[in-house]
CSV table of C-alpha atoms in Angstrom, one decimal:
chain,number,residue,atom,x,y,z
M,1,MET,CA,36.2,20.0,-5.8
M,2,LYS,CA,36.4,17.2,-3.2
M,3,LYS,CA,36.5,13.7,-4.5
M,4,PRO,CA,33.2,11.8,-4.0
M,5,HIS,CA,33.4,8.8,-1.8
M,6,LEU,CA,33.6,5.6,-3.9
M,7,TYR,CA,30.9,3.8,-1.9
M,8,THR,CA,28.4,6.6,-2.3
M,9,VAL,CA,28.9,6.9,-6.0
M,10,LEU,CA,28.6,3.1,-6.6
M,11,ILE,CA,25.6,2.6,-4.2
M,12,VAL,CA,23.7,5.5,-5.8
M,13,ALA,CA,24.5,4.2,-9.2
M,14,ALA,CA,23.4,0.8,-8.2
M,15,THR,CA,20.2,1.8,-6.4
M,16,ALA,CA,18.6,4.0,-9.0
M,17,PRO,CA,18.3,1.4,-11.7
M,18,LEU,CA,17.6,-1.3,-9.3
M,19,LEU,CA,14.7,0.5,-7.6
M,20,PHE,CA,13.3,1.6,-11.0
M,21,LEU,CA,13.6,-2.0,-12.4
M,22,GLN,CA,12.3,-3.5,-9.3
M,23,GLU,CA,9.2,-1.4,-9.1
M,24,ARG,CA,8.6,-1.9,-12.8
M,25,GLN,CA,9.0,-5.7,-12.4
M,26,ILE,CA,6.7,-5.8,-9.3
M,27,ALA,CA,4.0,-4.0,-11.2
M,28,ARG,CA,4.3,-6.5,-14.0
M,29,ASP,CA,4.4,-9.4,-11.7
M,30,ARG,CA,1.3,-8.3,-9.8
M,31,GLU,CA,-0.7,-7.9,-13.0
M,32,THR,CA,0.5,-11.3,-14.3
M,33,GLN,CA,-0.2,-13.0,-10.9
M,34,SER,CA,-3.7,-11.6,-10.9
M,35,GLN,CA,-4.4,-12.9,-14.3
M,36,LEU,CA,-2.9,-16.3,-13.5
M,37,MET,CA,-4.7,-16.7,-10.2
M,38,THR,CA,-8.0,-15.9,-11.9
M,39,GLN,CA,-7.4,-18.5,-14.6
M,40,ALA,CA,-6.3,-21.0,-11.9
M,41,ARG,CA,-9.4,-20.6,-9.9
M,42,ALA,CA,-11.6,-21.0,-12.9
M,43,LEU,CA,-9.8,-24.3,-13.7
M,44,GLY,CA,-10.1,-25.4,-10.1
M,45,ILE,CA,-6.3,-25.3,-9.5
M,46,PRO,CA,-5.3,-24.7,-5.9
M,47,THR,CA,-3.7,-21.2,-5.6
M,48,ASP,CA,-2.2,-21.4,-2.1
M,49,GLY,CA,1.5,-21.3,-1.4
M,50,THR,CA,2.6,-20.2,-4.8
M,51,ARG,CA,6.3,-19.3,-5.0
M,52,ARG,CA,7.1,-16.1,-6.8
M,53,THR,CA,10.8,-15.7,-5.9
M,54,LYS,CA,13.4,-15.9,-8.7
M,55,SER,CA,15.5,-17.9,-6.2
M,56,LEU,CA,16.8,-21.4,-6.9
M,57,SER,CA,14.1,-23.5,-5.2
M,58,GLU,CA,15.0,-27.0,-6.4
M,59,THR,CA,18.8,-26.8,-6.5
M,60,SER,CA,21.2,-25.9,-3.7
M,61,LEU,CA,23.3,-22.9,-4.2
M,62,ARG,CA,26.5,-24.8,-4.2
M,63,ASP,CA,25.2,-27.3,-6.8
M,64,HIS,CA,23.9,-24.6,-9.1
M,65,GLU,CA,27.2,-22.9,-8.8
M,66,ARG,CA,29.1,-26.0,-9.7
M,67,SER,CA,27.0,-26.7,-12.8
M,68,GLN,CA,27.1,-23.1,-14.0
M,69,ARG,CA,30.7,-22.3,-13.0
M,70,PRO,CA,32.5,-22.3,-16.3
M,71,MET,CA,30.0,-20.0,-18.1
M,72,ALA,CA,29.3,-17.9,-15.0
M,73,GLN,CA,33.1,-17.4,-14.4
M,74,THR,CA,33.6,-16.1,-17.9
M,75,THR,CA,30.7,-13.6,-17.6
M,76,ALA,CA,31.9,-12.7,-14.0
M,77,GLN,CA,35.3,-11.9,-15.3
M,78,GLU,CA,34.0,-9.6,-17.9
M,79,HIS,CA,31.9,-7.8,-15.3
M,80,ALA,CA,34.8,-7.7,-12.8
M,81,LYS,CA,37.1,-6.0,-15.5
M,82,GLU,CA,34.4,-3.4,-16.3
M,83,LEU,CA,33.7,-2.6,-12.6
M,84,LEU,CA,37.3,-2.3,-11.7
M,85,HIS,CA,37.6,0.2,-14.7
M,86,LEU,CA,34.7,2.2,-13.3
M,87,ALA,CA,36.0,2.1,-9.9
M,88,LYS,CA,39.4,3.5,-11.1
M,89,GLN,CA,37.6,6.3,-12.8
M,90,VAL,CA,35.7,7.1,-9.7
M,91,ARG,CA,39.0,7.1,-7.7
M,92,THR,CA,41.0,9.4,-10.1
M,93,SER,CA,38.2,11.8,-11.4
M,94,ASN,CA,37.1,15.0,-9.6
M,95,ASP,CA,33.9,15.3,-11.7
M,96,PHE,CA,31.7,13.0,-13.6
M,97,SER,CA,30.0,13.7,-17.0
M,98,PRO,CA,26.5,12.6,-17.8
M,99,GLU,CA,28.0,9.9,-20.1
M,100,PHE,CA,29.8,8.4,-17.2
M,101,GLU,CA,26.9,8.4,-14.9
M,102,MET,CA,24.8,6.7,-17.7
M,103,GLU,CA,27.7,4.1,-18.0
M,104,LEU,CA,27.4,3.4,-14.3
M,105,MET,CA,23.7,3.0,-14.4
M,106,SER,CA,23.9,0.8,-17.5
M,107,PHE,CA,26.4,-1.5,-15.8
M,108,PHE,CA,24.3,-2.1,-12.7
M,109,SER,CA,21.1,-2.4,-14.8
M,110,ASP,CA,22.8,-5.1,-16.7
M,111,LEU,CA,24.1,-6.8,-13.5
M,112,PHE,CA,20.6,-6.8,-12.0
M,113,GLU,CA,19.5,-9.2,-14.7
M,114,GLN,CA,22.4,-11.8,-14.2
M,115,ASP,CA,22.2,-15.3,-12.9
M,116,PRO,CA,23.0,-15.7,-9.2
M,117,SER,CA,26.0,-17.8,-10.1
M,118,VAL,CA,27.5,-14.9,-12.0
M,119,LEU,CA,27.0,-12.5,-9.2
M,120,ILE,CA,28.6,-15.0,-6.7
M,121,GLN,CA,31.6,-15.5,-9.1
M,122,LEU,CA,31.9,-11.6,-9.5
M,123,PHE,CA,31.9,-11.3,-5.7
M,124,GLU,CA,34.6,-13.8,-5.2
M,125,LEU,CA,36.9,-12.2,-7.8
M,126,LEU,CA,36.5,-8.9,-6.2
M,127,TRP,CA,37.2,-10.4,-2.8
M,128,ASP,CA,40.6,-11.5,-4.0
M,129,SER,CA,41.3,-8.6,-6.3
M,130,GLU,CA,44.6,-6.8,-5.7
M,131,GLU,CA,43.3,-3.8,-7.7
M,132,LEU,CA,41.2,-2.7,-4.9
M,133,THR,CA,42.4,-1.2,-1.5
M,134,GLU,CA,41.2,-2.8,1.7
M,135,ASP,CA,38.9,0.3,2.1
M,136,GLU,CA,37.6,0.2,-1.3
M,137,ARG,CA,36.8,-3.5,-1.6
M,138,PRO,CA,33.7,-3.6,0.7
M,139,GLN,CA,32.5,-0.4,-1.0
M,140,VAL,CA,32.6,-2.0,-4.4
M,141,MET,CA,31.4,-5.3,-3.3
M,142,GLU,CA,28.4,-4.2,-1.3
M,143,PRO,CA,26.5,-3.1,-4.5
M,144,ILE,CA,27.0,-6.7,-5.8
M,145,LEU,CA,25.6,-8.1,-2.6
M,146,THR,CA,22.6,-5.7,-2.8
M,147,THR,CA,22.0,-6.8,-6.5
M,148,LEU,CA,22.1,-10.4,-5.5
M,149,ILE,CA,19.8,-9.9,-2.5
M,150,GLN,CA,17.2,-7.9,-4.6
M,151,SER,CA,17.2,-10.4,-7.4
M,152,TYR,CA,17.7,-13.7,-5.4
M,153,PRO,CA,17.2,-13.1,-1.7
M,154,GLU,CA,17.4,-16.7,-0.8
M,155,ASP,CA,20.7,-17.2,-2.5
M,156,GLY,CA,21.9,-13.8,-1.1
M,157,LEU,CA,21.3,-15.1,2.4
M,158,ALA,CA,23.1,-18.3,1.7
M,159,LEU,CA,26.1,-16.2,0.5
M,160,LEU,CA,25.9,-13.9,3.5
M,161,SER,CA,25.8,-16.8,5.9
M,162,ASP,CA,28.9,-18.4,4.4
M,163,LEU,CA,30.6,-15.0,4.2
M,164,ARG,CA,30.0,-13.9,7.7
M,165,PRO,CA,33.1,-15.4,9.3
M,166,LYS,CA,35.3,-14.0,6.6
M,167,LEU,CA,33.8,-10.6,6.8
M,168,ALA,CA,34.0,-10.5,10.6
M,169,GLN,CA,37.8,-11.4,10.4
M,170,ARG,CA,38.7,-9.0,7.5
M,171,TYR,CA,36.4,-6.1,8.4
M,172,PRO,CA,35.4,-6.3,12.1
M,173,ASP,CA,33.3,-3.1,11.9
M,174,TYR,CA,31.1,-4.8,9.3
M,175,GLU,CA,29.6,-7.1,11.9
M,176,ASN,CA,27.7,-4.3,13.6
M,177,GLY,CA,27.1,-2.1,10.5
M,178,GLU,CA,26.3,-3.1,7.0
M,179,PHE,CA,26.0,-6.9,7.6
M,180,PRO,CA,22.8,-6.7,9.6
M,181,GLU,CA,21.3,-4.3,7.2
M,182,LEU,CA,21.9,-6.7,4.3
M,183,ILE,CA,20.4,-9.6,6.2
M,184,MET,CA,17.4,-7.5,6.9
M,185,MET,CA,17.1,-6.4,3.2
M,186,ALA,CA,17.3,-10.0,2.0
M,187,LEU,CA,14.7,-11.2,4.5
M,188,THR,CA,12.4,-8.4,3.6
M,189,GLU,CA,12.7,-9.3,-0.2
M,190,TRP,CA,12.3,-13.0,0.5
M,191,THR,CA,9.3,-12.6,2.8
M,192,ALA,CA,7.3,-10.8,0.1
M,193,PHE,CA,7.5,-14.0,-2.0
M,194,ASP,CA,7.8,-16.8,0.5
M,195,PRO,CA,7.3,-15.7,4.2
M,196,GLN,CA,7.2,-19.2,5.6
M,197,ALA,CA,10.6,-20.1,4.0
M,198,ALA,CA,12.0,-16.9,5.3
M,199,LYS,CA,10.7,-17.7,8.8
M,200,GLU,CA,12.3,-21.2,8.6
M,201,TRP,CA,15.6,-19.6,7.6
M,202,LEU,CA,15.4,-17.4,10.7
M,203,THR,CA,14.8,-20.5,12.9
M,204,ASN,CA,17.7,-22.2,11.4
M,205,ASN,CA,20.0,-19.3,11.8
M,206,PRO,CA,19.2,-17.6,15.1
M,207,ASP,CA,22.6,-16.0,15.4
M,208,LEU,CA,21.8,-14.0,12.3
M,209,ALA,CA,18.3,-13.0,13.3
M,210,SER,CA,17.6,-9.6,14.7
M,211,GLU,CA,14.3,-8.4,16.3
M,212,GLU,CA,13.8,-6.2,13.3
M,213,ALA,CA,14.2,-9.2,10.9
M,214,LEU,CA,11.8,-11.3,12.9
M,215,ARG,CA,9.2,-8.6,13.0
M,216,ALA,CA,9.4,-8.0,9.3
M,217,VAL,CA,9.0,-11.7,8.7
M,218,GLN,CA,6.0,-11.9,11.0
M,219,ILE,CA,4.3,-9.0,9.2
M,220,GLY,CA,5.1,-10.7,5.8
M,221,ILE,CA,3.5,-14.0,7.0
M,222,LEU,CA,0.4,-12.0,8.2
M,223,GLU,CA,0.1,-10.4,4.9
M,224,ASN,CA,0.3,-13.7,3.1
M,225,GLU,CA,-2.3,-15.5,5.4
M,226,PHE,CA,-4.6,-12.5,5.4
M,227,SER,CA,-4.6,-12.3,1.7
M,228,ARG,CA,-5.4,-16.1,1.6
M,229,ASP,CA,-7.8,-16.6,4.4
M,230,PHE,CA,-9.1,-13.8,6.6
M,231,SER,CA,-10.2,-16.0,9.5
M,232,GLN,CA,-7.0,-17.9,9.7
M,233,ALA,CA,-4.9,-14.8,10.0
M,234,LEU,CA,-6.8,-13.3,12.9
M,235,PRO,CA,-4.9,-15.1,15.6
M,236,LEU,CA,-1.6,-13.9,14.3
M,237,PHE,CA,-2.6,-10.3,15.3
M,238,ALA,CA,-2.5,-11.4,18.9
M,239,ALA,CA,1.4,-11.6,18.8
M,240,MET,CA,1.6,-8.0,17.4
M,241,ASN,CA,1.7,-4.7,19.0
M,242,GLU,CA,-0.1,-1.5,17.9
M,243,ALA,CA,2.8,-0.3,15.9
M,244,ASP,CA,3.2,-3.5,14.0
M,245,ILE,CA,-0.5,-3.6,13.1
M,246,GLU,CA,-0.4,0.0,11.9
M,247,GLU,CA,2.6,-0.8,9.7
M,248,PHE,CA,0.9,-3.9,8.3
M,249,PHE,CA,-2.1,-1.9,7.2
M,250,SER,CA,-0.1,0.9,5.9
M,251,ASN,CA,1.6,-1.3,3.4
M,252,TRP,CA,-0.9,-4.1,2.9
M,253,GLU,CA,-2.9,-4.3,-0.4
M,254,LEU,CA,-6.4,-5.7,0.0
M,255,ASP,CA,-7.4,-8.0,-2.9
M,256,LEU,CA,-11.1,-7.4,-3.6
M,257,SER,CA,-11.0,-8.1,-7.3
M,258,SER,CA,-13.8,-10.7,-7.2
M,259,GLN,CA,-17.3,-11.1,-5.7
M,260,GLU,CA,-15.9,-14.2,-4.0
M,261,ARG,CA,-13.2,-12.2,-2.2
M,262,LYS,CA,-15.7,-9.4,-1.1
M,263,LEU,CA,-18.1,-11.9,0.2
M,264,SER,CA,-15.3,-13.7,2.1
M,265,LEU,CA,-14.4,-10.4,3.7
M,266,LEU,CA,-18.0,-9.6,4.5
M,267,ASP,CA,-18.4,-13.0,6.2
M,268,PHE,CA,-15.2,-12.4,8.1
M,269,ILE,CA,-16.5,-9.0,9.2
M,270,ALA,CA,-19.9,-10.4,10.1
M,271,GLY,CA,-18.4,-13.4,12.0
M,272,GLU,CA,-15.1,-12.7,13.6
M,273,LEU,CA,-15.0,-8.9,13.9
M,274,SER,CA,-18.6,-8.3,15.0
M,275,GLU,CA,-18.0,-10.3,18.2
M,276,LYS,CA,-17.8,-8.0,21.3
M,277,VAL,CA,-14.6,-7.9,23.3
M,278,GLU,CA,-15.0,-9.2,26.8
M,279,PRO,CA,-13.6,-7.0,29.7
M,280,ASN,CA,-11.3,-9.6,30.9
M,281,GLN,CA,-9.5,-9.9,27.5
M,282,ASP,CA,-5.9,-8.5,26.8
M,283,SER,CA,-5.9,-4.7,27.1
M,284,ARG,CA,-4.9,-4.3,23.5
M,285,GLU,CA,-7.7,-6.6,22.2
M,286,PRO,CA,-10.3,-3.6,21.9
M,287,TYR,CA,-7.7,-1.6,20.0
M,288,ARG,CA,-6.9,-4.5,17.7
M,289,TYR,CA,-10.5,-5.2,16.8
M,290,LEU,CA,-11.3,-1.5,16.4
M,291,LEU,CA,-8.3,-1.0,14.1
M,292,LEU,CA,-9.1,-4.1,12.1
M,293,GLN,CA,-12.8,-3.1,11.7
M,294,GLY,CA,-12.0,0.5,10.8
M,295,GLU,CA,-9.3,-0.5,8.2
M,296,LEU,CA,-11.3,-3.3,6.6
M,297,TYR,CA,-14.5,-1.2,6.4
M,298,ASN,CA,-12.6,1.6,4.8
M,299,ARG,CA,-10.9,-0.6,2.2
M,300,LEU,CA,-14.1,-2.4,1.4
M,301,GLY,CA,-16.1,0.9,1.2
M,302,THR,CA,-13.6,2.5,-1.1
M,303,VAL,CA,-13.7,-0.5,-3.5
M,304,LEU,CA,-17.5,-0.7,-3.5
M,305,ALA,CA,-17.8,3.0,-4.1
M,306,THR,CA,-16.3,2.5,-7.6
M,307,GLU,CA,-18.5,-0.5,-8.6
M,308,GLY,CA,-22.0,0.9,-8.2
M,309,PRO,CA,-24.9,0.2,-5.8
M,310,GLU,CA,-26.2,-2.9,-7.5
M,311,ALA,CA,-23.0,-4.7,-6.8
M,312,SER,CA,-23.1,-3.5,-3.2
M,313,GLU,CA,-26.8,-4.5,-2.9
M,314,THR,CA,-26.0,-8.0,-4.1
M,315,LEU,CA,-23.2,-8.3,-1.6
M,316,PHE,CA,-25.4,-7.1,1.2
M,317,VAL,CA,-28.1,-9.6,0.3
M,318,ASN,CA,-25.8,-12.4,0.1
M,319,SER,CA,-23.8,-11.9,3.4
M,320,ASP,CA,-24.7,-12.3,7.1
M,321,LEU,CA,-23.9,-8.7,8.0
M,322,GLY,CA,-25.9,-7.2,10.9
M,323,ALA,CA,-27.5,-3.8,10.7
M,324,GLU,CA,-24.5,-2.1,12.4
M,325,GLU,CA,-21.9,-3.6,10.1
M,326,ARG,CA,-24.1,-2.7,7.0
M,327,GLU,CA,-24.4,0.8,8.3
M,328,ILE,CA,-20.6,1.2,8.9
M,329,ILE,CA,-19.8,0.0,5.3
M,330,ALA,CA,-22.5,2.2,3.7
M,331,THR,CA,-21.0,5.2,5.6
M,332,GLN,CA,-17.6,4.4,4.3
M,333,ILE,CA,-18.9,4.2,0.8
M,334,ALA,CA,-20.3,7.7,1.2
M,335,VAL,CA,-17.1,9.0,2.6
M,336,SER,CA,-15.3,7.7,-0.5
M,337,ASP,CA,-17.3,10.0,-2.8
M,338,PRO,CA,-18.8,7.3,-5.0
M,339,ARG,CA,-19.4,7.6,-8.7
M,340,ASP,CA,-23.0,8.1,-10.0
M,341,PRO,CA,-24.4,9.9,-6.9
M,342,ALA,CA,-28.0,9.7,-8.3
M,343,ALA,CA,-27.8,5.9,-8.1
M,344,TRP,CA,-26.2,5.8,-4.6
M,345,LEU,CA,-28.5,8.2,-2.9
M,346,PRO,CA,-31.4,5.7,-2.7
M,347,PHE,CA,-29.0,3.0,-1.4
M,348,PHE,CA,-27.9,5.3,1.4
M,349,SER,CA,-31.5,6.2,2.2
M,350,GLU,CA,-32.3,2.4,2.4
M,351,HIS,CA,-29.3,1.1,4.4
M,352,LEU,CA,-28.5,3.9,6.7
M,353,THR,CA,-30.4,5.3,9.7
M,354,ASN,CA,-30.4,8.4,11.8
M,355,LYS,CA,-27.3,10.7,11.7
M,356,SER,CA,-25.2,8.4,9.4
M,357,ARG,CA,-28.1,8.4,6.8
M,358,GLU,CA,-28.4,12.3,7.1
M,359,TYR,CA,-24.6,12.6,6.8
M,360,ALA,CA,-24.2,10.3,3.8
M,361,ILE,CA,-27.0,11.9,1.9
M,362,ARG,CA,-26.0,15.5,2.6
M,363,ASN,CA,-22.3,14.7,2.0
M,364,THR,CA,-23.1,13.1,-1.4
M,365,ILE,CA,-25.4,16.1,-2.4
M,366,GLU,CA,-22.8,18.5,-1.4
M,367,ASN,CA,-20.1,16.9,-3.5
M,368,TRP,CA,-22.4,16.4,-6.5
M,369,THR,CA,-23.6,20.0,-6.4
M,370,LEU,CA,-20.1,21.3,-6.4
M,371,SER,CA,-19.2,19.2,-9.5
M,372,ASP,CA,-22.5,19.6,-11.4
M,373,PHE,CA,-25.1,21.7,-9.7
M,374,ARG,CA,-27.6,21.5,-12.7
M,375,ALA,CA,-27.8,17.7,-12.6
M,376,THR,CA,-28.1,17.8,-8.8
M,377,ALA,CA,-31.1,20.3,-9.0
M,378,GLN,CA,-32.8,18.2,-11.8
M,379,TRP,CA,-32.5,15.0,-9.8
M,380,ILE,CA,-33.9,16.6,-6.7
M,381,GLY,CA,-36.8,18.1,-8.6
M,382,GLU,CA,-37.7,14.6,-9.8
M,383,GLN,CA,-37.9,13.1,-6.5
M,384,PRO,CA,-41.2,12.2,-4.8
M,385,ALA,CA,-41.8,14.0,-1.6
M,386,GLY,CA,-40.2,12.4,1.5
M,387,ASP,CA,-37.2,12.4,3.8
M,388,LEU,CA,-34.8,11.7,0.9
M,389,LYS,CA,-35.9,14.8,-1.0
M,390,GLU,CA,-36.0,16.9,2.1
M,391,LEU,CA,-32.3,16.0,3.1
M,392,ALA,CA,-31.1,16.5,-0.5
M,393,THR,CA,-32.9,19.9,-0.9
M,394,PHE,CA,-31.5,21.1,2.5
M,395,SER,CA,-27.9,20.2,1.5
M,396,PHE,CA,-28.3,21.7,-2.0
M,397,ALA,CA,-29.6,24.9,-0.6
M,398,GLU,CA,-26.7,25.0,2.0
M,399,THR,CA,-24.1,24.3,-0.7
M,400,ILE,CA,-25.3,27.1,-3.2
M,401,MET,CA,-26.0,29.6,-0.5
M,402,PRO,CA,-22.7,31.4,-0.6
M,403,HIS,CA,-22.8,31.7,-4.4
M,404,GLU,CA,-26.5,32.1,-5.2
M,405,PRO,CA,-28.4,33.2,-2.1
M,406,SER,CA,-31.6,34.0,-4.1
M,407,SER,CA,-31.7,30.4,-5.6
M,408,ALA,CA,-30.9,29.0,-2.1
M,409,ALA,CA,-33.8,30.9,-0.7
M,410,ASP,CA,-36.2,29.5,-3.3
M,411,TRP,CA,-35.1,25.9,-2.5
M,412,ALA,CA,-35.3,26.5,1.2
M,413,GLU,CA,-38.9,27.6,0.8
M,414,THR,CA,-39.9,24.1,-0.6
M,415,LEU,CA,-38.7,22.5,2.7
M,416,SER,CA,-41.3,21.5,5.3
M,417,PRO,CA,-41.4,23.9,8.4
M,418,SER,CA,-38.9,22.9,11.0
M,419,PRO,CA,-36.3,24.5,13.2
M,420,GLN,CA,-33.6,23.4,10.7
M,421,ARG,CA,-35.4,25.1,7.9
M,422,HIS,CA,-35.7,28.3,10.0
M,423,ALA,CA,-31.9,28.2,10.8
M,424,LEU,CA,-31.1,27.7,7.1
M,425,MET,CA,-33.1,30.7,6.0
M,426,VAL,CA,-31.4,32.8,8.6
M,427,ASP,CA,-28.0,31.7,7.4
M,428,ILE,CA,-29.1,32.6,3.8
M,429,LEU,CA,-29.9,36.1,4.9
M,430,TYR,CA,-26.4,36.7,6.2
M,431,GLY,CA,-24.9,36.6,2.7
M,432,TRP,CA,-27.9,37.8,0.7
M,433,LYS,CA,-28.2,41.2,2.6
M,434,GLU,CA,-24.8,42.2,1.2
M,435,LYS,CA,-25.6,41.2,-2.3
M,436,ASP,CA,-29.3,42.2,-2.6
M,437,PRO,CA,-30.6,44.0,0.6
M,438,GLU,CA,-34.1,44.6,-0.9
M,439,ALA,CA,-34.6,41.0,-2.0
M,440,ALA,CA,-33.3,39.9,1.4
M,441,GLN,CA,-35.6,42.1,3.3
M,442,ALA,CA,-38.6,40.9,1.2
M,443,PHE,CA,-37.6,37.3,1.9
M,444,ALA,CA,-37.3,38.0,5.7
M,445,ALA,CA,-40.7,39.8,5.8
M,446,ARG,CA,-42.4,36.9,4.0
M,447,HIS,CA,-41.1,34.4,6.5
M,448,HIS,CA,-41.2,36.7,9.6
M,449,LEU,CA,-37.4,36.6,9.9
M,450,LYS,CA,-35.1,39.3,11.4
M,451,VAL,CA,-32.4,40.5,9.0
M,452,PRO,CA,-29.1,40.1,10.7
M,453,GLU,CA,-27.2,43.3,11.7
């Protein structure tokens, strides 16, 4: 069996626990942050500009290293000894047992929790180690850099900045390969916590900045601003192209956990986004506004669909939305297959008009019928005569038609005479004539319909 590449084994071993731990920690952080932000708002504490990074924000990297060096050096030496032992096993083994793979994962899981000073000391020890060949050294050290970057991106960037001349001299190929990728990784991690600081670092280190890094930071700043204040973030879209906007919305999580946030978004939609785009504006402006409207309406509608019509009614009453905006959002709620259809149907009937009203009611009845046709039939039977009952009855009959043509025919007969009712009856006959020709013929004769061939 061919010996596995040392770099591949170590990177895979490092990445698996790192990604697992990182995603688990992010989930915990988000839950904790949401709780703390709610408490802070209730106490009147400002919530803008909160730093979430684990990085050393009050102490310089070198000062921290100096103060922690004795303890960090001992810990780093222990990790270096263990890592070199693992690297030797990788180098001399043709196959790996599950126990050895668990040992690798355990090592990097532990490393992920270490203080940055330990990681930096470990890196320096490996840089000068004679137990690694020149080819193996960067392969073993890159997982250390990756760990530092994922845990402490600001400090990782500081180390990479100091390290660049040494890397360029010792490993010329690194300059155009792994080094830019590590810079990009660090900036992406940092931007998630403190986009303005990441942008400032890019400004102060223009020789290390790539177009991809700058773009990632711009998107991170936009996410931060948009989550904080919708209207303040809108001008930032002017500097972005369509691909950037699409990437932003594909990764962005909209915080609509409170009535205040929902009202803020509704006001934003009613004010900024409802403005018509002038013909002489930038050619991408119509696309930008259309995308923003579509995305925001979709996110808002999905959230409102889970909360019930009373909450949506309150929001509509307390916002300055125009008829067009109300209709778009209500349509998005219908598309989201809302809970408790019996409560939502009157809401759609009131807030939607024309085709969108018909679509929302028929779509809701269809979904409800497929999940609980008895409850749907009972609700329709209890409704007073009117457009809502007519639309609901039509959709119900249309939905059960392939399965129960006889019942569908009974419901169709309750509809007011119209071309749509006539067309529905003809459609019912298509399936009914195969299941019960005599009953279908009697139905056709009663309503002067021609049985389809």
